[in-house]
Amino acid sequence: MNHKIQSLAYIRNWYLLLIFLITAFTFTSCITTKLATNIGYIEPNRTEKPHPRSNKFEHCVGIYPRSLENALNQFEMKTKKSRFDDIEIEFSHSYLILQCIHIYYETK
C-alpha cells in the first residue's frame, strides 16, 4: 500500500512539473511578444506585392556557388534570348537552406 502511494505521489510531482513548465513557457513567450511590440519590433513576414513588370522567372537552388550565373543561364534558356533591355533581379532567402532568385522582365 505504501509503495502505491509513493508511485502516485511520484506521478503527481511529474504532472505538476509538466504543468509548471508549460505555464512558464507560455508566460515567457507572452512577455517576450509584449516587450517586442512595446519597443516597436515587427516580426518580418513575406508578403507578395504586385510588381510593375508583368513576367516573373523564379530559380530556387540549394547550391550557393554560382547561383546567380545558373539562374541567368536557366532564364536565357527559358526565354530563348541572350540580351535583355529591362530586367530586375531579386534575391530571396525565405528558407533556411534554399535560395531563390526572382527575375522580373518585360517582353516586347
PDB file of C-alpha atoms in Angstrom:
ATOM      1  CA  MET A   1       0.000   0.000   0.000  1.00  0.00           C
ATOM      2  CA  ASN A   2       2.806   2.394   0.906  1.00  0.00           C
ATOM      3  CA  HIS A   3       4.506   1.677  -2.439  1.00  0.00           C
ATOM      4  CA  LYS A   4       1.292   2.553  -4.308  1.00  0.00           C
ATOM      5  CA  ILE A   5       1.022   5.918  -2.500  1.00  0.00           C
ATOM      6  CA  GLN A   6       4.654   6.714  -3.314  1.00  0.00           C
ATOM      7  CA  SER A   7       4.184   5.954  -7.006  1.00  0.00           C
ATOM      8  CA  LEU A   8       1.038   8.114  -7.121  1.00  0.00           C
ATOM      9  CA  ALA A   9       2.939  10.951  -5.450  1.00  0.00           C
ATOM     10  CA  TYR A  10       5.761  10.498  -7.964  1.00  0.00           C
ATOM     11  CA  ILE A  11       3.319  10.699 -10.898  1.00  0.00           C
ATOM     12  CA  ARG A  12       1.626  13.734  -9.337  1.00  0.00           C
ATOM     13  CA  ASN A  13       5.002  15.504  -8.959  1.00  0.00           C
ATOM     14  CA  TRP A  14       5.877  14.880 -12.613  1.00  0.00           C
ATOM     15  CA  TYR A  15       2.442  16.122 -13.644  1.00  0.00           C
ATOM     16  CA  LEU A  16       2.865  19.310 -11.578  1.00  0.00           C
ATOM     17  CA  LEU A  17       6.338  19.847 -13.031  1.00  0.00           C
ATOM     18  CA  LEU A  18       4.960  19.470 -16.554  1.00  0.00           C
ATOM     19  CA  ILE A  19       2.149  21.956 -15.848  1.00  0.00           C
ATOM     20  CA  PHE A  20       4.692  24.382 -14.353  1.00  0.00           C
ATOM     21  CA  LEU A  21       6.980  24.144 -17.391  1.00  0.00           C
ATOM     22  CA  ILE A  22       4.114  24.677 -19.837  1.00  0.00           C
ATOM     23  CA  THR A  23       2.886  27.676 -17.845  1.00  0.00           C
ATOM     24  CA  ALA A  24       6.381  29.159 -17.583  1.00  0.00           C
ATOM     25  CA  PHE A  25       6.990  28.729 -21.322  1.00  0.00           C
ATOM     26  CA  THR A  26       3.644  30.317 -22.213  1.00  0.00           C
ATOM     27  CA  PHE A  27       4.218  33.213 -19.806  1.00  0.00           C
ATOM     28  CA  THR A  28       7.741  33.808 -21.140  1.00  0.00           C
ATOM     29  CA  SER A  29       6.612  33.812 -24.763  1.00  0.00           C
ATOM     30  CA  CYS A  30       3.775  36.238 -23.950  1.00  0.00           C
ATOM     31  CA  ILE A  31       6.174  38.576 -22.130  1.00  0.00           C
ATOM     32  CA  THR A  32       8.675  38.411 -24.996  1.00  0.00           C
ATOM     33  CA  THR A  33       5.992  39.192 -27.570  1.00  0.00           C
ATOM     34  CA  LYS A  34       4.668  42.069 -25.449  1.00  0.00           C
ATOM     35  CA  LEU A  35       8.160  43.532 -24.981  1.00  0.00           C
ATOM     36  CA  ALA A  36       8.914  43.199 -28.677  1.00  0.00           C
ATOM     37  CA  THR A  37       5.703  45.023 -29.512  1.00  0.00           C
ATOM     38  CA  ASN A  38       6.447  47.767 -26.980  1.00  0.00           C
ATOM     39  CA  ILE A  39       9.870  48.540 -28.462  1.00  0.00           C
ATOM     40  CA  GLY A  40       8.457  48.635 -31.969  1.00  0.00           C
ATOM     41  CA  TYR A  41       9.817  45.362 -33.289  1.00  0.00           C
ATOM     42  CA  ILE A  42       7.714  43.954 -36.089  1.00  0.00           C
ATOM     43  CA  GLU A  43       8.082  40.287 -36.931  1.00  0.00           C
ATOM     44  CA  PRO A  44       9.194  40.040 -40.558  1.00  0.00           C
ATOM     45  CA  ASN A  45       6.879  38.202 -42.878  1.00  0.00           C
ATOM     46  CA  ARG A  46       6.880  37.808 -46.595  1.00  0.00           C
ATOM     47  CA  THR A  47       4.081  39.484 -48.463  1.00  0.00           C
ATOM     48  CA  GLU A  48       3.641  39.261 -52.171  1.00  0.00           C
ATOM     49  CA  LYS A  49       3.305  42.752 -53.575  1.00  0.00           C
ATOM     50  CA  PRO A  50       2.335  43.459 -57.140  1.00  0.00           C
ATOM     51  CA  HIS A  51       5.359  44.058 -59.312  1.00  0.00           C
ATOM     52  CA  PRO A  52       5.421  46.634 -62.125  1.00  0.00           C
ATOM     53  CA  ARG A  53       6.915  44.164 -64.598  1.00  0.00           C
ATOM     54  CA  SER A  54       4.494  41.629 -65.962  1.00  0.00           C
ATOM     55  CA  ASN A  55       6.659  38.487 -66.220  1.00  0.00           C
ATOM     56  CA  LYS A  56       8.461  36.668 -63.456  1.00  0.00           C
ATOM     57  CA  PHE A  57      11.043  33.896 -63.612  1.00  0.00           C
ATOM     58  CA  GLU A  58      11.919  32.069 -60.397  1.00  0.00           C
ATOM     59  CA  HIS A  59      15.012  29.949 -59.869  1.00  0.00           C
ATOM     60  CA  CYS A  60      15.404  28.277 -56.451  1.00  0.00           C
ATOM     61  CA  VAL A  61      18.562  26.380 -55.582  1.00  0.00           C
ATOM     62  CA  GLY A  62      20.200  24.894 -52.532  1.00  0.00           C
ATOM     63  CA  ILE A  63      23.684  25.255 -54.021  1.00  0.00           C
ATOM     64  CA  TYR A  64      25.111  28.713 -53.391  1.00  0.00           C
ATOM     65  CA  PRO A  65      28.217  28.870 -55.595  1.00  0.00           C
ATOM     66  CA  ARG A  66      27.365  30.411 -58.959  1.00  0.00           C
ATOM     67  CA  SER A  67      23.633  30.531 -58.189  1.00  0.00           C
ATOM     68  CA  LEU A  68      23.180  33.860 -59.999  1.00  0.00           C
ATOM     69  CA  GLU A  69      25.042  32.586 -63.056  1.00  0.00           C
ATOM     70  CA  ASN A  70      22.953  29.405 -63.072  1.00  0.00           C
ATOM     71  CA  ALA A  71      19.734  31.398 -62.709  1.00  0.00           C
ATOM     72  CA  LEU A  72      20.650  33.641 -65.634  1.00  0.00           C
ATOM     73  CA  ASN A  73      21.539  30.605 -67.768  1.00  0.00           C
ATOM     74  CA  GLN A  74      18.184  28.997 -66.971  1.00  0.00           C
ATOM     75  CA  PHE A  75      16.459  32.313 -67.692  1.00  0.00           C
ATOM     76  CA  GLU A  76      18.163  32.570 -71.108  1.00  0.00           C
ATOM     77  CA  MET A  77      17.174  29.002 -71.958  1.00  0.00           C
ATOM     78  CA  LYS A  78      13.556  29.643 -70.975  1.00  0.00           C
ATOM     79  CA  THR A  79      13.184  32.914 -72.861  1.00  0.00           C
ATOM     80  CA  LYS A  80      15.457  31.867 -75.753  1.00  0.00           C
ATOM     81  CA  LYS A  81      17.170  35.275 -75.656  1.00  0.00           C
ATOM     82  CA  SER A  82      20.667  36.292 -74.692  1.00  0.00           C
ATOM     83  CA  ARG A  83      20.172  40.080 -74.444  1.00  0.00           C
ATOM     84  CA  PHE A  84      17.617  41.905 -72.336  1.00  0.00           C
ATOM     85  CA  ASP A  85      16.756  45.587 -72.141  1.00  0.00           C
ATOM     86  CA  ASP A  86      14.896  45.801 -68.858  1.00  0.00           C
ATOM     87  CA  ILE A  87      15.176  43.170 -66.123  1.00  0.00           C
ATOM     88  CA  GLU A  88      15.174  43.286 -62.351  1.00  0.00           C
ATOM     89  CA  ILE A  89      16.813  40.641 -60.159  1.00  0.00           C
ATOM     90  CA  GLU A  90      15.719  39.948 -56.591  1.00  0.00           C
ATOM     91  CA  PHE A  91      17.367  37.564 -54.123  1.00  0.00           C
ATOM     92  CA  SER A  92      15.069  35.845 -51.670  1.00  0.00           C
ATOM     93  CA  HIS A  93      16.279  33.927 -48.623  1.00  0.00           C
ATOM     94  CA  SER A  94      12.850  32.805 -47.492  1.00  0.00           C
ATOM     95  CA  TYR A  95      14.022  29.363 -46.455  1.00  0.00           C
ATOM     96  CA  LEU A  96      16.941  28.343 -44.292  1.00  0.00           C
ATOM     97  CA  ILE A  97      18.844  26.462 -46.989  1.00  0.00           C
ATOM     98  CA  LEU A  98      17.026  27.267 -50.196  1.00  0.00           C
ATOM     99  CA  GLN A  99      17.884  30.487 -52.027  1.00  0.00           C
ATOM    100  CA  CYS A 100      15.520  31.829 -54.665  1.00  0.00           C
ATOM    101  CA  ILE A 101      16.355  34.307 -57.385  1.00  0.00           C
ATOM    102  CA  HIS A 102      13.443  36.144 -58.962  1.00  0.00           C
ATOM    103  CA  ILE A 103      13.918  37.802 -62.334  1.00  0.00           C
ATOM    104  CA  TYR A 104      11.227  40.246 -63.411  1.00  0.00           C
ATOM    105  CA  TYR A 105      11.180  41.184 -67.067  1.00  0.00           C
ATOM    106  CA  GLU A 106       9.093  42.671 -69.843  1.00  0.00           C
ATOM    107  CA  THR A 107       8.521  41.075 -73.198  1.00  0.00           C
ATOM    108  CA  LYS A 108       8.486  43.203 -76.307  1.00  0.00           C
TER     109      LYS A 108
END
